[in-house]
XYZ file of C-alpha atoms in Angstrom:
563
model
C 26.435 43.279 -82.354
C 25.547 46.788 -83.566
C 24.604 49.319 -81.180
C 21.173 49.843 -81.236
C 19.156 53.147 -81.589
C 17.569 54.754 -78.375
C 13.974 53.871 -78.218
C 11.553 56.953 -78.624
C 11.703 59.899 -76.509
C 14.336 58.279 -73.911
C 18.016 59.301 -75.114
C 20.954 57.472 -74.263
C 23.174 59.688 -72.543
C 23.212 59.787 -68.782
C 23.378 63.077 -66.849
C 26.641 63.433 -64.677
C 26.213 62.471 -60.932
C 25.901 65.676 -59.225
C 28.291 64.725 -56.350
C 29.927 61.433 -57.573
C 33.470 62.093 -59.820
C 33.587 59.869 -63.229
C 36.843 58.271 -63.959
C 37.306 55.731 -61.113
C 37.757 51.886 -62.337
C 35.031 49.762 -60.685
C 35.160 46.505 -60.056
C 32.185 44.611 -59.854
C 32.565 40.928 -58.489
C 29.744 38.679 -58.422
C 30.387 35.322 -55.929
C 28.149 33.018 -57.241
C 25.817 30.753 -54.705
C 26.666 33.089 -52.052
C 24.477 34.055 -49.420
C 23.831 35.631 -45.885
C 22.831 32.771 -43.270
C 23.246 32.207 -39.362
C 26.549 30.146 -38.320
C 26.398 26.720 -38.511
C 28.055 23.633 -39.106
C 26.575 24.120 -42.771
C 27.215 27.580 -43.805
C 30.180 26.142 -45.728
C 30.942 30.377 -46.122
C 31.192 30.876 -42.015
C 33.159 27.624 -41.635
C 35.855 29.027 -44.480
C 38.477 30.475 -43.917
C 37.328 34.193 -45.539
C 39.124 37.176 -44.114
C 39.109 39.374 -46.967
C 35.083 39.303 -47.070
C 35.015 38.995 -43.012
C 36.472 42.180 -42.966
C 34.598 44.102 -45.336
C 31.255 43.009 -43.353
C 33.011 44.044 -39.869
C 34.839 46.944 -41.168
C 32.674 49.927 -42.607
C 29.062 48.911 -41.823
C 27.397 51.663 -43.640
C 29.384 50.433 -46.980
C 28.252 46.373 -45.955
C 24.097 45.430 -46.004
C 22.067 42.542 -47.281
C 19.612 42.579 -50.449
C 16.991 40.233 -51.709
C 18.061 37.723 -54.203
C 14.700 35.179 -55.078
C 11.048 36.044 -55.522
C 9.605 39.123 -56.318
C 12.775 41.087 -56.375
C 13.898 39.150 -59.505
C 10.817 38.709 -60.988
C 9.670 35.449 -60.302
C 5.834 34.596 -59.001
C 6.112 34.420 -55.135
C 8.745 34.894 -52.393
C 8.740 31.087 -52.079
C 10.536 31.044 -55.309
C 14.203 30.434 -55.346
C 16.410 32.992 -56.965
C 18.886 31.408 -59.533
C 21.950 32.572 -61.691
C 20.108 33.778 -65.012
C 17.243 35.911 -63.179
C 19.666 36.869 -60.887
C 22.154 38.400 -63.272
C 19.244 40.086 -65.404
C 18.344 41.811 -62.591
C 21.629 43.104 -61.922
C 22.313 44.088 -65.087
C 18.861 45.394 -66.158
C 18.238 47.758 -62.822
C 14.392 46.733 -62.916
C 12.506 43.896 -62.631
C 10.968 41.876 -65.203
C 8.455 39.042 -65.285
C 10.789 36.115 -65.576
C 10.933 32.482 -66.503
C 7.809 30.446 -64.433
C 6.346 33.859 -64.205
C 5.766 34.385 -67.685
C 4.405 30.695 -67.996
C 2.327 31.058 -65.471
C 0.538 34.393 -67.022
C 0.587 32.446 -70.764
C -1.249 29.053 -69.045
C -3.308 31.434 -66.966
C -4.813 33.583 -70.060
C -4.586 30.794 -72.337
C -2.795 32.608 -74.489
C 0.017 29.819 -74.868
C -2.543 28.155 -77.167
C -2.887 31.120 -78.992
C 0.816 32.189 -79.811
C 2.606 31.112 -83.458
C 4.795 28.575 -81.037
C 1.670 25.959 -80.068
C -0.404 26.360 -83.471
C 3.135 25.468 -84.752
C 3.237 21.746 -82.718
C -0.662 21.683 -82.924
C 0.004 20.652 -87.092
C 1.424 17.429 -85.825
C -1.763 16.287 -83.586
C -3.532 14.798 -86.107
C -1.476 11.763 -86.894
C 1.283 12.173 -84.761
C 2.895 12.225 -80.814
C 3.130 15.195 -78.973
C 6.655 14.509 -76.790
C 6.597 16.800 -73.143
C 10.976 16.493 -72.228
C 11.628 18.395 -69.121
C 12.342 18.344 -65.115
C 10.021 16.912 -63.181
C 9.497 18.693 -60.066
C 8.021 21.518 -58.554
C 11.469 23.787 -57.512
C 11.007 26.405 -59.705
C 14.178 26.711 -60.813
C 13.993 25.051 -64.127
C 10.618 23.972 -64.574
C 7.139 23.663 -62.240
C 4.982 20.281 -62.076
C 1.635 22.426 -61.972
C 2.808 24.187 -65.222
C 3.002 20.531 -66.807
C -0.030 19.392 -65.561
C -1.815 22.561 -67.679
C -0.025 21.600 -70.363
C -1.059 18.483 -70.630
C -4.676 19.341 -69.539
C -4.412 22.424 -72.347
C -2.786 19.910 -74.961
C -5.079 17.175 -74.826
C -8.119 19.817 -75.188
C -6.692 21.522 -78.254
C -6.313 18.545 -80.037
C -3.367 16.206 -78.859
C -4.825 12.623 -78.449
C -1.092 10.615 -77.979
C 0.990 11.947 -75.627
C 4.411 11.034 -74.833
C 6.238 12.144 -71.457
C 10.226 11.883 -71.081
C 11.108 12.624 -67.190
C 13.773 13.596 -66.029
C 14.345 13.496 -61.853
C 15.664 16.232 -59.639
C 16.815 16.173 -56.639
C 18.779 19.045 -56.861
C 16.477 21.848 -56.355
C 13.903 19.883 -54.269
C 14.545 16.907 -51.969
C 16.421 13.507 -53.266
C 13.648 11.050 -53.293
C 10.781 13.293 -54.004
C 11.249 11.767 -57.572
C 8.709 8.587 -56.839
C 6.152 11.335 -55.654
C 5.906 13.396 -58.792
C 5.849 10.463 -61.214
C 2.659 8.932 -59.436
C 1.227 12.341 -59.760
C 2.386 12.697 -63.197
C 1.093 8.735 -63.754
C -2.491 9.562 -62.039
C -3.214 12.865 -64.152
C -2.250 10.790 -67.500
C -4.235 8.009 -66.318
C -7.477 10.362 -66.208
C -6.156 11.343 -69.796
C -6.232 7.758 -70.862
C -9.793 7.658 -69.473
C -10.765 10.647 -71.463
C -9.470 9.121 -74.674
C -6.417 10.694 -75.210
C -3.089 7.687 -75.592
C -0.966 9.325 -72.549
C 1.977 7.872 -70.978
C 5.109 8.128 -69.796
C 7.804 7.232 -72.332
C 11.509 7.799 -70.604
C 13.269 9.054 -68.206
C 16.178 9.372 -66.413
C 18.330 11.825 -63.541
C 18.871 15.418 -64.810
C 22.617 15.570 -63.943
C 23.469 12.654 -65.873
C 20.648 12.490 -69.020
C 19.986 15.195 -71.384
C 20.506 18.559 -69.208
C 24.040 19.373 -69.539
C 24.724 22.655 -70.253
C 27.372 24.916 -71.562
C 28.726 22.279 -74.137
C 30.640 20.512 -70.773
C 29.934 17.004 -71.480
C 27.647 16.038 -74.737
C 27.765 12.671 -73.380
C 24.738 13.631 -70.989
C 22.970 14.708 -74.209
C 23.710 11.424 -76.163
C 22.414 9.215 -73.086
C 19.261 11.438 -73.387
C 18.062 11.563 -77.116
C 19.023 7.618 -76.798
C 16.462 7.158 -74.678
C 13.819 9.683 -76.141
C 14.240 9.847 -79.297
C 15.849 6.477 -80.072
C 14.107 4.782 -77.841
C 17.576 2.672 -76.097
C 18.383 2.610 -72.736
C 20.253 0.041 -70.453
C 16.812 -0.301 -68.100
C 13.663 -1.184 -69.235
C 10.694 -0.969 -67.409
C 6.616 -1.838 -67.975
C 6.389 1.627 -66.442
C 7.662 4.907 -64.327
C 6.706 4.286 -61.235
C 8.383 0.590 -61.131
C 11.407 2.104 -62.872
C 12.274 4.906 -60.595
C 11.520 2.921 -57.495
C 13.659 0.178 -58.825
C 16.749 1.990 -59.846
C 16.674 3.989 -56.317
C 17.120 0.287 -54.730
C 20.784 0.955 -55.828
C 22.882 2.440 -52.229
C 24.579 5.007 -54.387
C 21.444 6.092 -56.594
C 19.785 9.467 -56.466
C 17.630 11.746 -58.750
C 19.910 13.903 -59.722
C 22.120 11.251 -61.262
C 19.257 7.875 -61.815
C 20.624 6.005 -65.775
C 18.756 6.620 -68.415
C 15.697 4.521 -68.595
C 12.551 3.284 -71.302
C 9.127 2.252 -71.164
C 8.097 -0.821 -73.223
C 5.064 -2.758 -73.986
C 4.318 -6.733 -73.235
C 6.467 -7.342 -76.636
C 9.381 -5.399 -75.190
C 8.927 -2.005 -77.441
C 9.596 1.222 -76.579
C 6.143 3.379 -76.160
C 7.800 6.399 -76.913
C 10.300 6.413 -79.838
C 10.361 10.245 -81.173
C 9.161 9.672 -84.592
C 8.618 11.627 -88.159
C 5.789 14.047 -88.057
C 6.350 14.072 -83.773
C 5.686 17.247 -81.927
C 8.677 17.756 -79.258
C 8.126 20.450 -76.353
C 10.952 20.881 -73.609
C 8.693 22.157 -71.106
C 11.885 23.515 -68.472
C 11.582 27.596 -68.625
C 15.181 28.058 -67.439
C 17.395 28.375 -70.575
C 21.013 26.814 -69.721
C 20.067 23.362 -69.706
C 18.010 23.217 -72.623
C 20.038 24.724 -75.038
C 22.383 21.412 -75.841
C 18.968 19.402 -76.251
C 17.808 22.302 -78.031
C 20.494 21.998 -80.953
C 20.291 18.556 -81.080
C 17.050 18.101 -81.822
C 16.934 21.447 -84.152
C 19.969 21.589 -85.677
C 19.903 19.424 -89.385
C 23.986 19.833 -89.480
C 25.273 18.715 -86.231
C 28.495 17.219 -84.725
C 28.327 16.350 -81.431
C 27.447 13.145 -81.456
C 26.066 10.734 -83.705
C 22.193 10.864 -83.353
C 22.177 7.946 -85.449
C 18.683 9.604 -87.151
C 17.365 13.145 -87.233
C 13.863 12.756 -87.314
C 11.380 15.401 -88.655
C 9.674 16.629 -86.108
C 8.307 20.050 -85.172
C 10.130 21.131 -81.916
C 9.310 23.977 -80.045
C 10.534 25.237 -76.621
C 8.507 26.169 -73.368
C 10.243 29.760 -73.773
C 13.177 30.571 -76.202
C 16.231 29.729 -74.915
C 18.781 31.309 -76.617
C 17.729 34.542 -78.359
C 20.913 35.319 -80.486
C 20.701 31.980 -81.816
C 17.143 31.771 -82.110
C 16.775 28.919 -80.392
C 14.457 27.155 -80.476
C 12.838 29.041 -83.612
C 9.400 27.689 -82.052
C 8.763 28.499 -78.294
C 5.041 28.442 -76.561
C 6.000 31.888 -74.669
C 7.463 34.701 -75.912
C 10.872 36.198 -73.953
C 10.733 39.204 -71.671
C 11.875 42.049 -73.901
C 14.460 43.403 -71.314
C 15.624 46.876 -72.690
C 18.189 49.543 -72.147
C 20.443 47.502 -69.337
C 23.060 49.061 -67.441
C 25.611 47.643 -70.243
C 24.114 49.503 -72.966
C 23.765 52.449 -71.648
C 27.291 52.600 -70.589
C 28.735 51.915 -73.580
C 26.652 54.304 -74.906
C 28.591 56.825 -72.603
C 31.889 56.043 -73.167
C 32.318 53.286 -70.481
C 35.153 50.351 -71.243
C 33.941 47.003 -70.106
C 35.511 43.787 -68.981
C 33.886 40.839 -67.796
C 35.196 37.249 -67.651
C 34.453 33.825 -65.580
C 34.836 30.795 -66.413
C 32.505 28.312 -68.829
C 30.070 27.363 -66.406
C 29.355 31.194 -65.522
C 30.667 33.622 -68.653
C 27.123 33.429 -69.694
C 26.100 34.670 -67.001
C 28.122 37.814 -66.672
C 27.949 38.497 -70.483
C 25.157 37.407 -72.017
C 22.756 36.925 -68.714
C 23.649 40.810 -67.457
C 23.025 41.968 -71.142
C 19.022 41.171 -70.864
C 19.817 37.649 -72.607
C 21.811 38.967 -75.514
C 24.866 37.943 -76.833
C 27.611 39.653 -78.259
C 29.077 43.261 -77.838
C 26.926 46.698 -77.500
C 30.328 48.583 -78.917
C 33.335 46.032 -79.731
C 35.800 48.577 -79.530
C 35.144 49.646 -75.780
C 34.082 46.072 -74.480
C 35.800 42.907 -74.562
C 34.679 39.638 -72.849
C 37.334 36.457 -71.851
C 36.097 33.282 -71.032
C 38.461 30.617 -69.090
C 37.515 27.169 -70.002
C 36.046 25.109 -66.822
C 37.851 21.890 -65.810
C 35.977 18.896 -68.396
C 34.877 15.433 -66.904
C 36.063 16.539 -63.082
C 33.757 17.031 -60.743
C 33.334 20.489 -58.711
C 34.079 18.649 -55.487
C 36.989 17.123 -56.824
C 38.506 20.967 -58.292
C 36.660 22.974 -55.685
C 39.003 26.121 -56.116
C 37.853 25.825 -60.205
C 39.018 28.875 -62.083
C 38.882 31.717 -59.361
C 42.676 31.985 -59.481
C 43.018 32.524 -62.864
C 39.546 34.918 -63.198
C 40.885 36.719 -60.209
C 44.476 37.494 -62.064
C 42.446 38.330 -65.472
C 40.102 40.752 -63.587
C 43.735 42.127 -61.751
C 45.401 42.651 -64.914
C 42.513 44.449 -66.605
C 42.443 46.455 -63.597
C 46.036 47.618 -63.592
C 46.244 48.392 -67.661
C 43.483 51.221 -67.059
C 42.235 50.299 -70.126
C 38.748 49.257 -68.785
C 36.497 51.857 -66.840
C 34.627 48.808 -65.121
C 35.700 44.878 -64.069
C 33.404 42.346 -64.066
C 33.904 39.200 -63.166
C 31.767 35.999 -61.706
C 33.262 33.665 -59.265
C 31.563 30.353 -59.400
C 32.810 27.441 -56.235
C 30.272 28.649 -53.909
C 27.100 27.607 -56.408
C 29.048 24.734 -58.466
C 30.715 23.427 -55.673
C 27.534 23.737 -53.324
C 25.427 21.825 -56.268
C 27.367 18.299 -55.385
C 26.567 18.537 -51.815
C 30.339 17.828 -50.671
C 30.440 20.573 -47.277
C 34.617 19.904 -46.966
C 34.473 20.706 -50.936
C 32.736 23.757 -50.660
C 34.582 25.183 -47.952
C 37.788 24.963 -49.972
C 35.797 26.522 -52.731
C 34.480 29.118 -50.554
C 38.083 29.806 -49.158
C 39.634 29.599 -53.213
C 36.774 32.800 -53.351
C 38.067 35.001 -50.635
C 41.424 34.373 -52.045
C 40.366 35.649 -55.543
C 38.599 38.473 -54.037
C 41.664 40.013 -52.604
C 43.545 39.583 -55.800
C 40.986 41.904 -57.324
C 40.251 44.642 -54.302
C 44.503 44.796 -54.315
C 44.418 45.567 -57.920
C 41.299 48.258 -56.945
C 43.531 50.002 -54.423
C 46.632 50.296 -56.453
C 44.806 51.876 -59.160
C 42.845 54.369 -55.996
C 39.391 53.004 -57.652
C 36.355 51.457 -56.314
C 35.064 48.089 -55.405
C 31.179 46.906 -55.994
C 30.869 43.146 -54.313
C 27.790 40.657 -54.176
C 26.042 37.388 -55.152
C 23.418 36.249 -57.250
C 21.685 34.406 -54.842
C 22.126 31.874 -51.780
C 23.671 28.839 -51.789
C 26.946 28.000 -49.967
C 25.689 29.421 -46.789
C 22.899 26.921 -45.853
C 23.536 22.840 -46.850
C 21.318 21.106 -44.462
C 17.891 20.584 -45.384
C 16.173 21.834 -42.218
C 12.652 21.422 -40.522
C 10.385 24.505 -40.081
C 11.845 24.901 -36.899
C 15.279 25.425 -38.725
C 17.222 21.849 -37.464
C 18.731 20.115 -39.557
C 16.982 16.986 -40.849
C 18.695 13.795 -40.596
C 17.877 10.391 -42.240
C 17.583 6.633 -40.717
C 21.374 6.790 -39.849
C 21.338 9.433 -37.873
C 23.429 11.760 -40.776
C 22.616 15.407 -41.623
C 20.751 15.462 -44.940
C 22.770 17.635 -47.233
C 20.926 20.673 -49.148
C 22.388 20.692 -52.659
C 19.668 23.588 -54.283
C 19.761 27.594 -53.902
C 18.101 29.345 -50.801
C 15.586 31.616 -49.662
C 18.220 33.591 -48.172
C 19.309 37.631 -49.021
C 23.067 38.095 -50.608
C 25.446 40.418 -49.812
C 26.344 43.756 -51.224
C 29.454 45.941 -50.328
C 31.379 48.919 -51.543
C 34.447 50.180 -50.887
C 37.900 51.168 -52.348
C 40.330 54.183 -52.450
C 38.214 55.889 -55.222
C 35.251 55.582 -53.066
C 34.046 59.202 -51.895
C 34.160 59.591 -48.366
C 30.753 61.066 -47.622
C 28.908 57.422 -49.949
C 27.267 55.020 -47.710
C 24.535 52.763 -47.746
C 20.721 54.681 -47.806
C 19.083 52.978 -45.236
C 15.142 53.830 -46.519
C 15.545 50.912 -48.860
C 15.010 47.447 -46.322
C 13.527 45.653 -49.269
C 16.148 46.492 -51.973
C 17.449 43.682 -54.192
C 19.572 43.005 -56.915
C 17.714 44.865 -59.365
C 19.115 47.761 -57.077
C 22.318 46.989 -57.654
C 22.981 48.455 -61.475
C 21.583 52.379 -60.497
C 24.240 51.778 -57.755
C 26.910 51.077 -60.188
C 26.295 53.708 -62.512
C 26.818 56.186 -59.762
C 30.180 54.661 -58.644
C 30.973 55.484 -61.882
C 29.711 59.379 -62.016
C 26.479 59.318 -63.872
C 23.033 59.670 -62.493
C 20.861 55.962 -63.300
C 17.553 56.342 -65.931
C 14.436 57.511 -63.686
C 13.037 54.085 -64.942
C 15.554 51.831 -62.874
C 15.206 50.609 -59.703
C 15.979 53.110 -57.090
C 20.399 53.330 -56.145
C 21.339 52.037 -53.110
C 23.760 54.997 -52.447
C 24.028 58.414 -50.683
C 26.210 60.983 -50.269
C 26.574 62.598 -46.917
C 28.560 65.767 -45.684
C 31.339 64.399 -43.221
């Protein structure tokens, strides 16, 4: 990607850090799903074995502190809101916060501007003799979609003009509790019955558990996609139900069933027929705001030349996303709500200044660190001082079953970038403590959480050989903390007498430390900044490596003291 021209007034070049040397390598590791929590049984992090990252916290406490990772500190509505790994890394790459994801939703439904925008008068062409289609998560987590923002869309669709309504549903159980699935679909089948008593044809159509229908991500396993537009679009599933409520509550019955992974199901009439085959001259929204796991559905049901699968047809439909998921693909080319324009990140502006950049994780994160830390743009700011590696992520194995995944082999690509001097800064993301945490397996992610530690000392060895400096922290909680818990903070356990095991992100701050032999000796932690968080993190970086951060960024979490 060319490098683009400063925007008016604000020049590129940073001034030189008064009392910070340039020159040093930095590495900058980011342990994904990685959080500060009390010991337990369930901080999967305390019960690893971690002694490269126990000493760093015990060793130099001034160099060691916590930082917000969720909420308002990444942008997101309220402080109930659960940090994840895309608002996470924009906020560590950008240095300031931006409205993000359910945020900007939330102000679109709020102003009713959403009806307004090109995306929605787009769709709205299709009302008049065709289906509008709502595909998304169904729950209220906030991670990848809200219930309340569906419920306005279906109260905002139905008064501008939609009068048959189609919604596929897809459970959680991942970023709320495992069960709450038969909860939101009688919500979801009380508000459409107050449609159908309004006039407006409103039901639900399909459905099935996000981890196994339709929200892969990353291009892992299109097999989730198929299973998905079979049962949406095509209308074929291997359960068939009269309706959602029966079909959820009947396919839980199973003793190994949960939301995250429920089959595919459809919705037929008394003659057996699906109610919501996606047809010609269909409107299709994906209402999820969080971009990874849309993107495969995305190209599927946009793309006219596509491979993955056999679709078996391609129907013409106009398909727009709740936000645009992909923004150097343009996808979707339709979206209800425009993208925060996130300018002038860290990354740019040190390429701009000479810096050589290397990041690399594996498939399930390399967005993240790339394209995520950019401000959601792919592709190079200068090619010939940056280059990016990606190491493929195991296919068809579960996390739990490869807990170590690719931290090895990231740590000894970050190491060897380190020790050719040819990069100025190392970035890398190291994924078991959110991928493995996701399946719920506590042995599996404190192996993962162990593989971690391991691969962090392959990287601060490399630091100290070349005498350069160290920059260490998450994206947001995860690992720390799987028990679901009562207010009073016990854990909650079900008929048997078992803990109930806590397979979404937390509440809870992340970890930041610095250190190395490039590391000046007066630098330590300010402590006038109790509320920092990880849009803190890039003004802190940019000092490490000699050059003052843009007055515009979020405040460094650095100082330099005489000693």
């Amino acid at each position: 990607m060319a490098t683009r021209p400063p925007a008016e007034g604000k020049p590129w070049e940073l001034a030189a850090h008064p009392r910070l040397a340039k020159g040093k390598v930095v590495g900058v590791v980011v342990l994904d799903g990685w959080g500060e929590a009390p010991p337990d049984p369930f901080n999967c992090i305390h019960a690893a074995d971690t002694p490269t990252l126990d000493a760093l916290k015990k060793a130099a406490p001034e160099r060691w502190r916590l930082i917000k990772a969720h909420g308002t500190a990444v942008g997101l509505p309220t402080d109930d809101d659960m940090g994840n790994s895309e608002v996470g890394h924009n906020a560590l790459g950008a240095g300031q916060i931006y409205a993000q994801g359910a945020k900007l939703v939330d102000l679109a439904l709020a102003s009713g501007k959403i009806y307004e925008g090109e995306g929605f008068k787009y769709i709205r062409e299709s009302f008049g003799s065709g289906t509008l289609h709502l595909i998304g998560l169904l729950s209220d987590g906030g991670v990848h979609s809200r219930f309340d923002q569906l419920q306005l869309l279906l109260k905002g669709a139905s008064e501008h003009g939609a009068r048959r309504i189609r919604v596929h549903v897809l459970t959680d159980g991942r970023d709320v509790l495992d069960g709450s699935s038969v909860r939101f679909v009688e919500m979801l089948e009380e508000d459409l019955a107050r449609l159908r008593d309004k006039g407006v044809d409103a039901r639900v159509a399909s459905g099935g558990g996000r981890m196994y229908v339709t929200m892969d991500r990353y291009e892992n396993d299109w097999q989730v996609v198929k299973r998905g537009w079979d049962a949406h679009v095509l209308g074929e599933a291997p359960h068939k139900f009269k309706n959602a409520l029966e079909a959820v509550k009947k396919l839980r019955e199973d003793p190994k069933a949960n939301d995250q992974y429920l089959p595919p199901f459809v919705i037929v009439d008394e003659s057996g027929k699906p109610v919501g085959q996606i047809q010609d001259g269909d409107a299709v929204v994906t209402f999820n705001f969080r971009a990874d796991r849309m993107v495969m559905l995305a190209k599927a049901l946009e793309y006219e030349n596509f491979d993955k699968f056999d679709r078996v047809r391609f129907p013409k439909i106009r398909y727009a996303g709740m936000l645009q998921y992909d923004g150097e693909l343009k996808l979707p080319s339709h979206y209800l709500v425009a993208p925060p324009e996130i300018e002038r990140t860290s990354g740019e502006y040190l390429a701009h200044n000479g810096i050589r950049i290397y990041a690399c994780s594996e498939t399930v994160k390399f967005g993240h660190v790339t394209f995520f830390w950019n401000g959601n743009r792919s592709g190079y700011f200068n090619p010939s001082l940056e280059k990016y590696e990606e190491i493929p992520s195991d296919i068809g194995i579960p996390f739990n079953v490869q807990p170590k995944m690719k931290a090895l082999e990231i740590a000894q690509k970050a190491r060897d970038a380190i020790l050719s001097r040819k990069f100025d800064q190392v970035r890398v993301n190291i994924a078991n403590g959110d991928m493995v945490g996701h399946t719920g397996d506590i042995e599996a992610t404190i192996v993962g959480c162990k593989a971690a530690d391991e691969a962090v000392k392959i990287i601060l060895d490399a630091i100290e050989q070349v005498g350069g400096i160290f920059v260490l922290t998450a994206d947001h909680g995860n690992a720390e903390d799987m028990a679901k818990r009562d207010k009073s903070g016990k854990p909650l356990r079900d008929k048997d007498g078992k803990v109930q095991t806590l397979t979404s992100h937390t509440l809870n701050p992340v970890p930041i430390a610095i250190g190395g032999p490039g590391l000046a000796p007066g630098v330590r932690f300010r402590t006038d900044l109790p509320n920092a968080g990880l849009a803190n993190v890039a003004a802190t970086v940019m000092n490490l490596h000699g050059f003052e951060a843009p007055d515009h960024y979020e405040p460094t979490l650095v100082e330099v003291v005489d000693k």
